[in-house]
Short mmCIF file of C-alpha atoms in Angstrom, two decimals:
data_model
loop_
_atom_site.label_atom_id
_atom_site.label_comp_id
_atom_site.label_asym_id
_atom_site.label_seq_id
_atom_site.Cartn_x
_atom_site.Cartn_y
_atom_site.Cartn_z
CA GLU A 1 50.78 -4.10 1.73
CA PRO A 2 52.09 -0.71 0.58
CA GLU A 3 49.97 2.25 1.60
CA VAL A 4 49.76 5.99 1.25
CA THR A 5 50.69 7.83 4.44
CA GLN A 6 49.86 11.38 5.46
CA THR A 7 51.10 13.70 8.18
CA PRO A 8 49.96 15.26 10.37
CA SER A 9 46.70 13.48 11.12
CA HIS A 10 45.26 16.70 12.53
CA GLN A 11 46.44 20.27 11.98
CA VAL A 12 44.97 23.26 13.78
CA THR A 13 45.90 26.70 12.49
CA GLN A 14 44.86 30.31 12.73
CA MET A 15 43.19 32.02 9.79
CA GLY A 16 45.78 33.60 7.51
CA GLN A 17 48.55 31.18 8.45
CA GLU A 18 50.34 28.92 6.01
CA VAL A 19 50.03 25.15 6.32
CA ILE A 20 51.82 22.32 4.60
CA LEU A 21 50.20 18.92 4.43
CA ARG A 22 52.49 16.03 3.68
CA CYS A 23 51.96 12.77 1.88
CA VAL A 24 54.16 9.80 1.08
CA PRO A 25 52.63 8.02 -1.91
CA ILE A 26 53.15 4.35 -2.67
CA SER A 27 56.73 4.03 -3.86
CA ASN A 28 56.31 2.92 -7.49
CA HIS A 29 53.34 5.16 -8.20
CA LEU A 30 53.60 7.93 -10.76
CA TYR A 31 50.38 9.89 -10.44
CA PHE A 32 49.48 11.88 -7.37
CA TYR A 33 46.32 13.63 -6.27
CA TRP A 34 44.88 15.79 -3.54
CA TYR A 35 41.22 15.67 -2.65
CA ARG A 36 39.21 17.51 -0.02
CA GLN A 37 36.20 16.44 2.00
CA ILE A 38 34.30 19.01 4.02
CA LEU A 39 32.63 17.37 7.01
CA GLY A 40 29.65 15.31 5.94
CA GLN A 41 30.04 16.12 2.26
CA LYS A 42 31.43 14.33 -0.76
CA VAL A 43 35.07 13.99 -1.69
CA GLU A 44 36.15 16.73 -4.11
CA PHE A 45 39.09 16.72 -6.49
CA LEU A 46 41.67 19.45 -5.98
CA VAL A 47 44.68 18.69 -8.16
CA SER A 48 46.51 15.96 -10.03
CA PHE A 49 50.28 15.83 -10.48
CA TYR A 50 52.45 13.85 -12.83
CA ASN A 51 56.04 14.12 -14.00
CA ASN A 52 56.69 17.02 -11.64
CA GLU A 53 53.93 19.20 -12.89
CA ILE A 54 50.22 19.79 -12.36
CA SER A 55 48.09 17.79 -14.82
CA GLU A 56 44.76 19.26 -13.84
CA LYS A 57 43.32 21.42 -11.08
CA SER A 58 39.81 22.24 -9.95
CA GLU A 59 38.21 25.62 -9.34
CA ILE A 60 38.89 25.12 -5.63
CA PHE A 61 42.63 24.99 -6.27
CA ASP A 62 43.22 28.74 -6.53
CA ASP A 63 46.40 30.77 -6.11
CA GLN A 64 46.44 30.07 -2.37
CA PHE A 65 47.18 26.41 -3.07
CA SER A 66 50.35 24.84 -4.38
CA VAL A 67 51.76 21.33 -4.64
CA GLU A 68 55.28 20.07 -4.71
CA ARG A 69 57.23 16.87 -4.87
CA PRO A 70 60.38 18.07 -3.13
CA ASP A 71 62.15 14.72 -3.24
CA GLY A 72 61.58 11.20 -4.50
CA SER A 73 59.10 10.27 -1.81
CA ASN A 74 57.11 13.24 -0.46
CA PHE A 75 54.20 15.05 -2.05
CA THR A 76 53.02 18.20 -0.33
CA LEU A 77 50.02 20.51 -0.43
CA LYS A 78 50.60 24.07 0.74
CA ILE A 79 47.87 26.53 1.59
CA ARG A 80 49.44 29.97 1.73
CA SER A 81 46.90 31.92 3.73
CA THR A 82 44.24 29.70 5.25
CA LYS A 83 40.59 30.68 5.42
CA LEU A 84 37.87 29.33 7.70
CA GLU A 85 36.32 27.53 4.72
CA ASP A 86 39.53 25.56 4.17
CA SER A 87 38.63 23.47 7.21
CA ALA A 88 38.20 19.95 5.86
CA MET A 89 39.78 16.53 5.56
CA TYR A 90 42.50 16.52 2.93
CA PHE A 91 43.26 13.21 1.25
CA CYS A 92 46.29 12.36 -0.80
CA ALA A 93 45.97 9.58 -3.38
CA SER A 94 48.40 7.88 -5.71
CA GLU A 95 48.11 5.75 -8.79
CA GLU A 96 50.64 3.42 -10.35
CA LEU A 97 49.83 3.93 -14.02
CA GLU A 98 47.18 6.13 -15.57
CA ALA A 99 45.74 3.20 -17.44
CA THR A 100 44.86 1.38 -14.24
CA ASP A 101 42.73 4.25 -12.90
CA THR A 102 43.07 2.73 -9.45
CA GLN A 103 43.77 5.44 -6.91
CA TYR A 104 44.82 4.55 -3.38
CA PHE A 105 43.93 7.03 -0.69
CA GLY A 106 45.79 7.96 2.44
CA PRO A 107 44.09 8.27 5.84
CA GLY A 108 43.77 12.04 5.50
CA THR A 109 44.75 15.16 7.40
CA ARG A 110 42.04 16.96 9.28
CA LEU A 111 42.67 20.70 8.90
CA THR A 112 40.92 22.99 11.33
CA VAL A 113 41.20 26.72 10.68
CA LEU A 114 40.24 28.94 13.62
CA GLN B 1 28.09 17.06 -17.19
CA GLN B 2 30.68 16.24 -14.56
CA GLN B 3 28.25 15.30 -11.81
CA VAL B 4 27.62 11.87 -10.40
CA LYS B 5 24.29 11.54 -8.60
CA GLN B 6 24.00 8.99 -5.81
CA SER B 7 21.05 7.65 -3.88
CA PRO B 8 19.88 6.98 -1.27
CA GLN B 9 21.60 9.34 1.14
CA SER B 10 21.22 6.80 3.93
CA LEU B 11 20.23 3.17 4.10
CA ILE B 12 19.31 0.90 6.99
CA VAL B 13 19.44 -2.83 6.37
CA GLN B 14 18.95 -5.87 8.54
CA LYS B 15 21.85 -8.27 8.87
CA GLY B 16 21.72 -10.78 6.04
CA GLY B 17 19.75 -8.46 3.78
CA ILE B 18 20.72 -6.90 0.46
CA SER B 19 21.97 -3.32 0.35
CA ILE B 20 21.52 -1.49 -2.96
CA ILE B 21 23.05 1.89 -3.76
CA ASN B 22 22.47 3.62 -7.08
CA CYS B 23 24.44 6.14 -9.11
CA ALA B 24 23.84 8.00 -12.33
CA TYR B 25 26.19 10.00 -14.51
CA GLU B 26 25.88 12.31 -17.50
CA ASN B 27 29.29 12.39 -19.14
CA THR B 28 29.52 9.52 -21.62
CA ALA B 29 33.29 9.97 -21.74
CA PHE B 30 33.62 8.38 -18.29
CA ASP B 31 35.20 4.96 -18.65
CA TYR B 32 35.93 3.83 -15.12
CA PHE B 33 33.44 3.49 -12.28
CA PRO B 34 34.78 2.58 -8.83
CA TRP B 35 33.04 2.24 -5.51
CA TYR B 36 34.82 3.36 -2.38
CA GLN B 37 34.08 2.43 1.22
CA GLN B 38 34.86 4.93 3.96
CA PHE B 39 34.84 4.33 7.70
CA PRO B 40 34.68 7.32 10.08
CA GLY B 41 38.02 9.09 10.33
CA LYS B 42 39.57 7.05 7.53
CA GLY B 43 40.33 7.61 3.88
CA PRO B 44 38.20 6.10 1.11
CA ALA B 45 39.21 2.53 0.29
CA LEU B 46 38.58 1.01 -3.13
CA LEU B 47 35.95 -1.70 -2.90
CA ILE B 48 35.23 -2.73 -6.47
CA ALA B 49 35.33 -1.09 -9.88
CA ILE B 50 33.91 -1.64 -13.36
CA ARG B 51 34.51 -0.45 -16.90
CA PRO B 52 31.63 0.12 -19.33
CA ASP B 53 32.46 -2.86 -21.54
CA VAL B 54 30.86 -5.23 -19.00
CA SER B 55 27.40 -5.13 -17.43
CA GLU B 56 28.23 -6.77 -14.14
CA LYS B 57 31.19 -7.46 -11.91
CA LYS B 58 31.13 -9.56 -8.77
CA GLU B 59 33.70 -9.81 -6.01
CA GLY B 60 32.58 -11.86 -3.05
CA ARG B 61 29.44 -10.31 -1.58
CA PHE B 62 29.83 -7.12 -3.65
CA THR B 63 28.41 -6.74 -7.16
CA ILE B 64 28.38 -3.78 -9.51
CA SER B 65 25.61 -3.67 -12.11
CA PHE B 66 26.24 -1.31 -15.01
CA ASN B 67 23.67 -0.01 -17.50
CA LYS B 68 25.50 1.93 -20.18
CA SER B 69 22.42 3.03 -22.10
CA ALA B 70 20.79 4.41 -18.96
CA LYS B 71 24.07 5.83 -17.70
CA GLN B 72 23.50 4.20 -14.33
CA PHE B 73 25.40 1.82 -12.11
CA SER B 74 24.68 0.30 -8.76
CA LEU B 75 26.36 -1.50 -5.90
CA HIS B 76 24.72 -4.56 -4.39
CA ILE B 77 25.95 -5.90 -1.07
CA MET B 78 24.60 -9.39 -0.49
CA ASP B 79 24.27 -10.87 3.00
CA SER B 80 24.98 -7.47 4.55
CA GLN B 81 26.92 -7.57 7.82
CA PRO B 82 27.26 -5.06 10.67
CA GLY B 83 30.91 -4.66 9.64
CA ASP B 84 29.68 -3.27 6.30
CA SER B 85 28.32 -0.23 8.14
CA ALA B 86 30.18 2.65 6.50
CA THR B 87 29.73 5.41 3.94
CA TYR B 88 29.88 4.28 0.33
CA PHE B 89 30.85 6.57 -2.52
CA CYS B 90 30.45 5.87 -6.19
CA ALA B 91 32.80 7.67 -8.54
CA ALA B 92 33.47 8.10 -12.23
CA SER B 93 36.60 8.91 -14.15
CA LYS B 94 37.97 9.52 -17.63
CA SER B 95 41.61 9.04 -16.75
CA ASP B 96 42.99 11.37 -14.12
CA LYS B 97 40.57 12.79 -11.53
CA LEU B 98 37.75 10.94 -9.82
CA ILE B 99 34.33 12.58 -9.65
CA PHE B 100 32.58 11.33 -6.53
CA GLY B 101 28.94 10.92 -5.73
CA THR B 102 27.50 12.42 -2.57
CA GLY B 103 27.81 9.24 -0.53
CA THR B 104 25.43 6.76 1.12
CA ARG B 105 25.62 6.05 4.81
CA LEU B 106 24.84 2.37 5.29
CA GLN B 107 23.86 0.98 8.67
CA VAL B 108 23.47 -2.75 9.06
CA PHE B 109 21.68 -3.84 12.21
CA PRO B 110 22.09 -7.31 13.76
#
């Protein structure tokens, strides 16, 4: 069964450093998302992406964040200058068609900012 | 308006019992209500979902009950098993992003 994959599974970085989290969505999916889950808390929406542009972004997704689909398969989340409070699990999700509403999540990347 | 409230925060059930998790929403524009199951260290996995044109949906041991007028929906897990022990999130959506509830940690004891 096709699945969303994410790399790395765990990323440790120093405060102020740039990180890039990578996702490979399911191949025929058209809608892509990033969500964040701080330890023990709920999953929070960050950004949605369709047709090579951002559809919607949350208040969390400030100028330090950016997303890109550099080729036909990868979808990346970049944090330009990490803060301690960026430490969280980051989940990528993809959706085949907007009408289905069914989002499939990857296993996540645990980001630890020291 | 965008919040989804979920209760209880944690739930302990005996094997074979019924687990019930409740959610409430405010935004009447929401038209899709999924439940996700999450095991430690894993991503959320879609369990079952419902749209507001039906009041109940059943898949195996999992049932969603939906009350449109009360703006509430619930997940019932029948014959709960130790393997069901996980965190369950309700969510709501009006196309695009999912708004998640705060999660319920379910523990099923043998």
